[in-house]
Amino acid sequence: MRAVLIAAAGLLAAAPAARAGDEARGAEVYESCAACHGDKGVGTDSGPALVGVVGRKAASADGFRYSPAMKRSGITWDAAALDQFIADPQGKVKGNRMPFDGVADAADRDALVAYLQGLK
């Protein structure tokens, strides 16, 4: 039992370092998003700002004209919803206006979601 507790403590101690690595990789992946979504909380004509996206209801950021499909989606952006959307935007919300095929690599999506979770 003691060995299990020691191993668990080690994993918990390593978690922040792993997340930091994910966020750094996520920042690299995000560079392909920034052309349409801007950075530092500023969206563009092509996409809304993604600062604070985690926990936000879809199609609710001020200053962006959302598609009817996104408005009807009823999504609240959590890690799972972001992962699904980033993997296949048209599959998750058919008829949305985002002209992006998605990120196929699960590790890249995980890193990107970790990065988005840190944008506040």
mmCIF file of C-alpha atoms in Angstrom, residues 30 37-43 48-56 61 115-120:
data_model
loop_
_atom_site.group_PDB
_atom_site.id
_atom_site.type_symbol
_atom_site.label_atom_id
_atom_site.label_comp_id
_atom_site.label_asym_id
_atom_site.label_seq_id
_atom_site.Cartn_x
_atom_site.Cartn_y
_atom_site.Cartn_z
ATOM 1 C CA TYR A 30 -2.419 27.421 -31.739
ATOM 2 C CA HIS A 37 -8.890 33.834 -33.930
ATOM 3 C CA GLY A 38 -6.277 36.455 -33.144
ATOM 4 C CA ASP A 39 -4.519 36.344 -29.832
ATOM 5 C CA LYS A 40 -4.521 38.147 -26.504
ATOM 6 C CA GLY A 41 -8.306 38.251 -26.440
ATOM 7 C CA VAL A 42 -8.818 39.931 -29.792
ATOM 8 C CA GLY A 43 -10.855 38.093 -32.380
ATOM 9 C CA PRO A 48 -13.968 35.018 -32.235
ATOM 10 C CA ALA A 49 -11.332 35.476 -29.546
ATOM 11 C CA LEU A 50 -10.567 32.248 -27.708
ATOM 12 C CA VAL A 51 -9.430 33.782 -24.425
ATOM 13 C CA GLY A 52 -11.825 32.445 -21.810
ATOM 14 C CA VAL A 53 -13.395 29.959 -24.214
ATOM 15 C CA VAL A 54 -13.336 27.122 -21.659
ATOM 16 C CA GLY A 55 -16.594 27.262 -19.744
ATOM 17 C CA ARG A 56 -18.180 29.673 -22.213
ATOM 18 C CA ALA A 61 -18.552 36.025 -27.296
ATOM 19 C CA TYR A 115 -3.314 25.736 -23.981
ATOM 20 C CA LEU A 116 -6.888 27.006 -24.383
ATOM 21 C CA GLN A 117 -7.651 26.085 -20.786
ATOM 22 C CA GLY A 118 -4.835 28.396 -19.739
ATOM 23 C CA LEU A 119 -6.099 31.370 -21.774
ATOM 24 C CA LYS A 120 -7.912 33.563 -19.312
#
